[in-house]
CSV table of C-alpha atoms and ligand atoms in Angstrom, one decimal:
chain,number,residue,atom,x,y,z
R,151,MET,CA,58.6,80.9,-32.8
R,152,LEU,CA,58.2,84.6,-32.3
R,153,LEU,CA,56.1,87.1,-34.2
R,154,PHE,CA,56.9,90.8,-34.2
R,155,ARG,CA,54.2,92.9,-35.9
R,156,GLY,CA,54.4,96.3,-37.5
R,157,GLN,CA,58.1,96.4,-38.4
R,158,GLN,CA,59.7,98.6,-41.1
R,159,LEU,CA,63.1,97.2,-42.0
R,160,THR,CA,65.5,97.6,-44.9
R,161,ASP,CA,67.6,94.5,-45.8
R,162,ALA,CA,70.6,96.1,-43.9
R,163,GLU,CA,68.4,96.5,-40.8
R,164,LEU,CA,67.1,92.9,-41.0
R,165,ILE,CA,70.7,91.7,-41.1
R,166,ALA,CA,71.6,94.0,-38.2
R,167,PHE,CA,68.7,92.8,-36.0
R,168,SER,CA,69.3,89.1,-36.9
R,169,ARG,CA,73.0,89.5,-35.9
R,170,ARG,CA,71.8,90.3,-32.3
R,171,PHE,CA,71.0,86.6,-32.0
R,172,GLY,CA,74.4,85.3,-33.4
R,173,GLU,CA,76.5,85.1,-36.5
R,174,LEU,CA,74.6,84.7,-39.7
R,175,ASP,CA,74.8,81.9,-42.3
R,176,LEU,CA,75.0,83.0,-46.0
R,177,ALA,CA,71.9,82.3,-47.9
R,178,PRO,CA,71.8,79.4,-50.4
R,179,VAL,CA,72.0,80.8,-54.0
R,180,GLN,CA,68.8,81.3,-55.9
R,181,GLU,CA,67.4,78.5,-58.1
R,182,THR,CA,68.7,80.4,-61.1
R,183,GLY,CA,72.2,80.5,-59.6
R,184,ARG,CA,72.2,84.2,-58.8
R,185,ARG,CA,72.6,85.8,-55.4
R,186,PHE,CA,69.5,87.5,-54.1
R,187,VAL,CA,70.8,90.9,-53.1
R,188,ALA,CA,74.1,92.3,-54.4
R,189,GLY,CA,76.5,92.9,-51.6
R,190,MET,CA,74.3,91.2,-49.0
R,191,PRO,CA,74.9,87.4,-49.2
R,192,GLU,CA,73.1,86.9,-45.9
R,193,ILE,CA,69.7,87.7,-47.5
R,194,TYR,CA,67.5,85.0,-49.0
R,195,ILE,CA,64.3,86.2,-50.6
R,196,VAL,CA,61.2,84.1,-50.8
R,197,SER,CA,59.3,85.6,-53.8
R,198,ASN,CA,57.3,84.9,-56.9
R,199,VAL,CA,57.8,88.5,-58.2
R,200,PHE,CA,59.7,89.3,-61.5
R,201,LYS,CA,61.8,92.5,-61.6
R,202,ASP,CA,63.3,93.5,-64.9
R,203,GLY,CA,62.6,90.0,-66.3
R,204,GLU,CA,64.3,88.2,-63.5
R,205,LEU,CA,62.9,86.4,-60.5
R,206,LEU,CA,63.4,88.4,-57.3
R,207,GLY,CA,63.5,85.3,-55.1
R,208,SER,CA,62.9,81.6,-54.7
R,209,LEU,CA,60.0,79.1,-53.9
R,210,GLY,CA,57.5,80.6,-56.4
R,211,TYR,CA,53.8,80.7,-55.5
R,212,GLY,CA,53.0,77.0,-55.0
R,213,GLU,CA,52.7,75.1,-51.8
R,214,SER,CA,55.9,74.4,-50.0
R,215,VAL,CA,56.3,71.2,-48.1
R,216,TRP,CA,57.1,70.8,-44.4
R,217,HIS,CA,60.8,71.3,-43.9
R,218,THR,CA,63.7,72.5,-41.8
R,219,ASP,CA,65.9,75.2,-43.4
R,220,MET,CA,69.2,74.1,-44.8
R,221,SER,CA,69.4,70.8,-42.9
R,222,TYR,CA,71.0,69.2,-45.9
R,223,LEU,CA,74.2,70.8,-44.6
R,224,PRO,CA,76.3,69.3,-41.7
R,225,ASP,CA,75.7,72.5,-39.7
R,226,PRO,CA,72.2,73.9,-40.3
R,227,PRO,CA,71.2,77.3,-39.0
R,228,MET,CA,69.6,77.3,-35.5
R,229,ALA,CA,67.0,79.9,-36.5
R,230,SER,CA,65.6,81.7,-39.4
R,231,MET,CA,64.0,85.2,-39.6
R,232,LEU,CA,61.4,85.9,-42.2
R,233,TYR,CA,60.1,89.4,-42.9
R,234,ALA,CA,56.8,90.2,-44.7
R,235,LEU,CA,57.5,93.1,-47.1
R,236,GLU,CA,54.6,92.3,-49.5
R,237,VAL,CA,51.9,89.7,-48.9
R,238,PRO,CA,49.1,88.4,-51.2
R,239,PRO,CA,45.5,89.3,-50.3
R,240,ALA,CA,44.7,85.6,-49.6
R,241,GLY,CA,46.7,82.4,-49.2
R,242,GLY,CA,50.5,82.1,-48.7
R,243,ASN,CA,50.0,81.4,-45.0
R,244,THR,CA,52.9,79.7,-43.2
R,245,GLY,CA,52.5,76.8,-40.8
R,246,PHE,CA,54.9,75.8,-38.0
R,247,VAL,CA,54.9,72.3,-36.4
R,248,ASN,CA,56.3,71.5,-33.0
R,249,MET,CA,58.8,68.6,-33.3
R,250,TYR,CA,59.0,68.1,-29.5
R,251,ALA,CA,55.3,67.4,-29.5
R,252,VAL,CA,55.6,65.1,-32.5
R,253,TYR,CA,58.4,63.1,-30.8
R,254,GLU,CA,56.4,62.9,-27.6
R,255,ALA,CA,53.4,61.5,-29.4
R,256,LEU,CA,55.2,58.5,-30.8
R,257,PRO,CA,54.4,55.2,-29.2
R,258,ALA,CA,57.2,53.9,-26.9
R,259,ASP,CA,58.1,51.0,-29.1
R,260,LEU,CA,58.6,53.3,-32.1
R,261,LYS,CA,60.7,55.6,-29.9
R,262,ARG,CA,62.9,52.6,-29.0
R,263,ARG,CA,63.1,51.6,-32.6
R,264,ILE,CA,64.4,54.9,-33.9
R,265,GLY,CA,66.8,55.8,-31.1
R,266,GLY,CA,70.3,55.7,-32.5
R,267,LEU,CA,69.3,55.9,-36.2
R,268,ARG,CA,70.5,58.5,-38.6
R,269,ILE,CA,68.5,60.1,-41.4
R,270,LYS,CA,69.7,61.7,-44.6
R,271,HIS,CA,68.4,65.2,-45.2
R,272,ASP,CA,68.2,65.7,-49.0
R,273,GLY,CA,70.1,68.5,-50.7
R,274,THR,CA,68.6,68.0,-54.2
R,275,TYR,CA,65.3,69.9,-53.9
R,276,ASN,CA,64.2,73.0,-52.1
R,277,SER,CA,60.9,73.1,-50.2
R,278,GLY,CA,59.1,74.5,-53.3
R,279,GLY,CA,60.2,71.4,-55.3
R,280,TYR,CA,62.9,73.2,-57.3
R,281,VAL,CA,66.3,71.6,-58.0
R,282,ARG,CA,69.1,73.4,-56.1
R,283,GLN,CA,71.7,75.2,-58.1
R,284,GLY,CA,74.6,72.9,-59.3
R,285,VAL,CA,72.9,69.7,-58.3
R,286,ALA,CA,72.2,66.8,-60.7
R,287,PRO,CA,68.6,65.8,-59.8
R,288,SER,CA,68.2,62.3,-58.5
R,289,ASP,CA,65.3,60.5,-56.9
R,290,ASP,CA,67.4,57.8,-55.4
R,291,PRO,CA,67.7,58.8,-51.7
R,292,ARG,CA,70.7,56.5,-51.2
R,293,LYS,CA,72.7,58.5,-53.8
R,294,SER,CA,71.4,62.0,-53.7
R,295,PRO,CA,73.4,64.7,-51.9
R,296,GLY,CA,72.6,65.6,-48.3
R,297,ALA,CA,73.8,65.3,-44.7
R,298,PHE,CA,73.1,62.6,-42.2
R,299,HIS,CA,71.8,63.7,-38.8
R,300,PRO,CA,70.4,61.7,-35.8
R,301,LEU,CA,66.7,61.0,-36.3
R,302,VAL,CA,66.1,62.0,-32.6
R,303,CYS,CA,68.0,65.0,-31.6
R,304,THR,CA,68.4,66.7,-28.2
R,305,HIS,CA,67.9,70.5,-28.3
R,306,PRO,CA,71.2,72.0,-27.2
R,307,GLU,CA,69.5,74.7,-25.1
R,308,THR,CA,66.4,73.1,-23.7
R,309,GLY,CA,67.7,69.5,-23.4
R,310,ARG,CA,64.4,68.2,-24.8
R,311,GLN,CA,64.2,65.5,-27.4
R,312,MET,CA,62.7,66.1,-30.8
R,313,LEU,CA,62.1,64.3,-34.0
R,314,TYR,CA,64.5,65.7,-36.7
R,315,LEU,CA,63.1,64.9,-40.1
R,316,GLY,CA,64.2,67.8,-42.4
R,317,ARG,CA,62.0,67.0,-45.3
R,318,ARG,CA,60.3,64.0,-46.8
R,319,ARG,CA,61.5,63.9,-50.4
R,320,ASN,CA,64.7,61.8,-50.8
R,321,ALA,CA,65.0,61.2,-47.1
R,322,TYR,CA,66.7,58.0,-46.2
R,323,ILE,CA,67.4,56.0,-43.0
R,324,GLU,CA,71.0,55.1,-42.9
R,325,HIS,CA,71.9,51.4,-43.5
R,326,PHE,CA,68.2,50.5,-44.2
R,327,ASP,CA,66.9,48.7,-47.2
R,328,LEU,CA,65.1,51.4,-49.3
R,329,MET,CA,61.6,49.9,-48.8
R,330,GLU,CA,62.1,49.6,-45.1
R,331,SER,CA,63.4,53.2,-44.9
R,332,GLU,CA,60.4,54.4,-46.9
R,333,ALA,CA,58.0,52.6,-44.6
R,334,LEU,CA,59.5,53.9,-41.4
R,335,LEU,CA,59.6,57.4,-42.8
R,336,ASP,CA,56.0,57.3,-43.8
R,337,THR,CA,55.0,56.1,-40.3
R,338,LEU,CA,57.0,58.9,-38.7
R,339,TRP,CA,55.7,61.6,-41.1
R,340,SER,CA,52.1,60.5,-40.4
R,341,TYR,CA,52.5,62.0,-36.9
R,342,THR,CA,53.6,65.4,-38.2
R,343,ASP,CA,50.3,66.1,-40.0
R,344,ARG,CA,48.2,66.3,-36.8
R,345,ALA,CA,46.6,69.7,-36.6
R,346,GLU,CA,47.2,69.9,-32.8
R,347,PHE,CA,50.9,70.1,-33.3
R,348,ALA,CA,50.9,73.0,-35.8
R,349,TRP,CA,50.2,76.7,-35.8
R,350,HIS,CA,49.6,78.7,-39.0
R,351,THR,CA,50.2,82.4,-39.4
R,352,VAL,CA,48.3,84.7,-41.6
R,353,TRP,CA,50.8,87.3,-42.7
R,354,ARG,CA,50.4,91.0,-42.5
R,355,VAL,CA,52.8,93.5,-44.1
R,356,GLY,CA,55.5,94.3,-41.5
R,357,ASP,CA,55.4,90.9,-39.7
R,358,LEU,CA,58.8,89.6,-38.7
R,359,VAL,CA,58.9,86.0,-37.7
R,360,LEU,CA,61.8,84.3,-35.9
R,361,TRP,CA,61.6,80.5,-35.6
R,362,ASP,CA,63.8,77.9,-33.9
R,363,ASN,CA,64.9,75.9,-36.9
R,364,ARG,CA,65.9,72.9,-34.7
R,365,CYS,CA,62.6,72.0,-33.0
R,366,THR,CA,60.1,73.2,-35.6
R,367,MET,CA,59.4,72.6,-39.3
R,368,HIS,CA,57.5,74.9,-41.5
R,369,ARG,CA,55.5,75.0,-44.7
R,370,ARG,CA,53.5,77.4,-46.9
R,371,ASP,CA,50.2,77.4,-48.6
R,372,PRO,CA,50.0,78.3,-52.3
R,373,PHE,CA,48.6,81.6,-53.4
R,374,ASP,CA,47.4,83.4,-56.5
R,375,PRO,CA,50.4,83.6,-59.0
R,376,THR,CA,49.3,87.0,-60.1
R,377,ALA,CA,49.5,88.4,-56.5
R,378,ARG,CA,52.9,89.7,-55.1
R,379,ARG,CA,54.6,88.1,-52.2
R,380,VAL,CA,58.1,89.4,-51.1
R,381,MET,CA,59.7,88.0,-48.0
R,382,PRO,CA,63.4,88.6,-47.2
R,383,ARG,CA,65.0,86.1,-44.8
R,384,THR,CA,68.1,85.6,-42.8
R,385,GLN,CA,69.5,82.5,-41.1
R,386,ILE,CA,71.3,82.4,-37.8
R,387,LYS,CA,74.2,80.0,-37.5
R,388,GLY,CA,73.9,76.9,-35.4
R,389,GLN,CA,76.2,76.8,-32.4
R,390,ALA,CA,76.1,73.0,-32.1
R,391,ARG,CA,75.8,70.3,-34.8
R,392,PRO,CA,72.5,68.4,-34.5
R,393,SER,CA,73.2,65.5,-32.1
R,394,ALA,CA,71.4,62.9,-30.1
D,48,OGA,C1,61.5,80.1,-45.6
D,48,OGA,C2,60.3,79.4,-46.0
D,48,OGA,C3,58.0,79.8,-46.3
D,48,OGA,C4,57.1,81.0,-46.7
D,48,OGA,O1,61.6,81.3,-45.6
D,48,OGA,O2,62.4,79.4,-45.2
D,48,OGA,O3,60.2,78.2,-46.1
D,48,OGA,O4,56.1,81.1,-46.1
D,48,OGA,N1,59.3,80.3,-46.2
D,48,OGA,O5,57.5,81.7,-47.6
D,49,MN,MN1,62.0,77.4,-45.2
């Protein structure tokens, strides 16, 4: 996770800088079904701001839950880049959790138990709790759309093992009875909430943050709905499918 302060970037410059790290993924469409920026399908905008009666971006002003970006796809981005164009005077901080550390903290018997399992990463809801465009909402994790990935993945560049959870809502451990799946997921998630594994950034205008979307998860604090927050984002294509 890297933080570059004091940047001044147009959307085109954000795309150009992001491309130095690899090809880009197109952004998911907005909750309303519209593209964020005409002619720049790579740009996702996190925002609560209305412009000409329409929302500029996604995720609103509420809390967003711990998640990995776009892991409901078979090939999630390897990294995301988020740029602080406008930030509220308070709140709206973003936390990052180290999923290598979470994996390493698991007891040995739990590590043995989860080796070889696959988990479904839900494609129904985004991290702000909104239903994705074109999806019929369902709260049955066995039937909801999503992608299965190994629960323990090996990072393709560092070779280190990490817990790969995606997000909690509608997650499902393949082949498990629903109750057993829920119980195991609750146990695993209980390790992610330890303060020592996370770092929270307090945004300043001009901050550009690049995170490894494979070995971290992130979340956001809520903020005053009447304050403005505008954060364009790009996502850098994964070079290898998540694998054990
Ligand atoms: C994101 C995201 C959280 C935030 O851009 O992927 O989850 O702090 N953002 O806005
Ligand atoms: Mn995100």
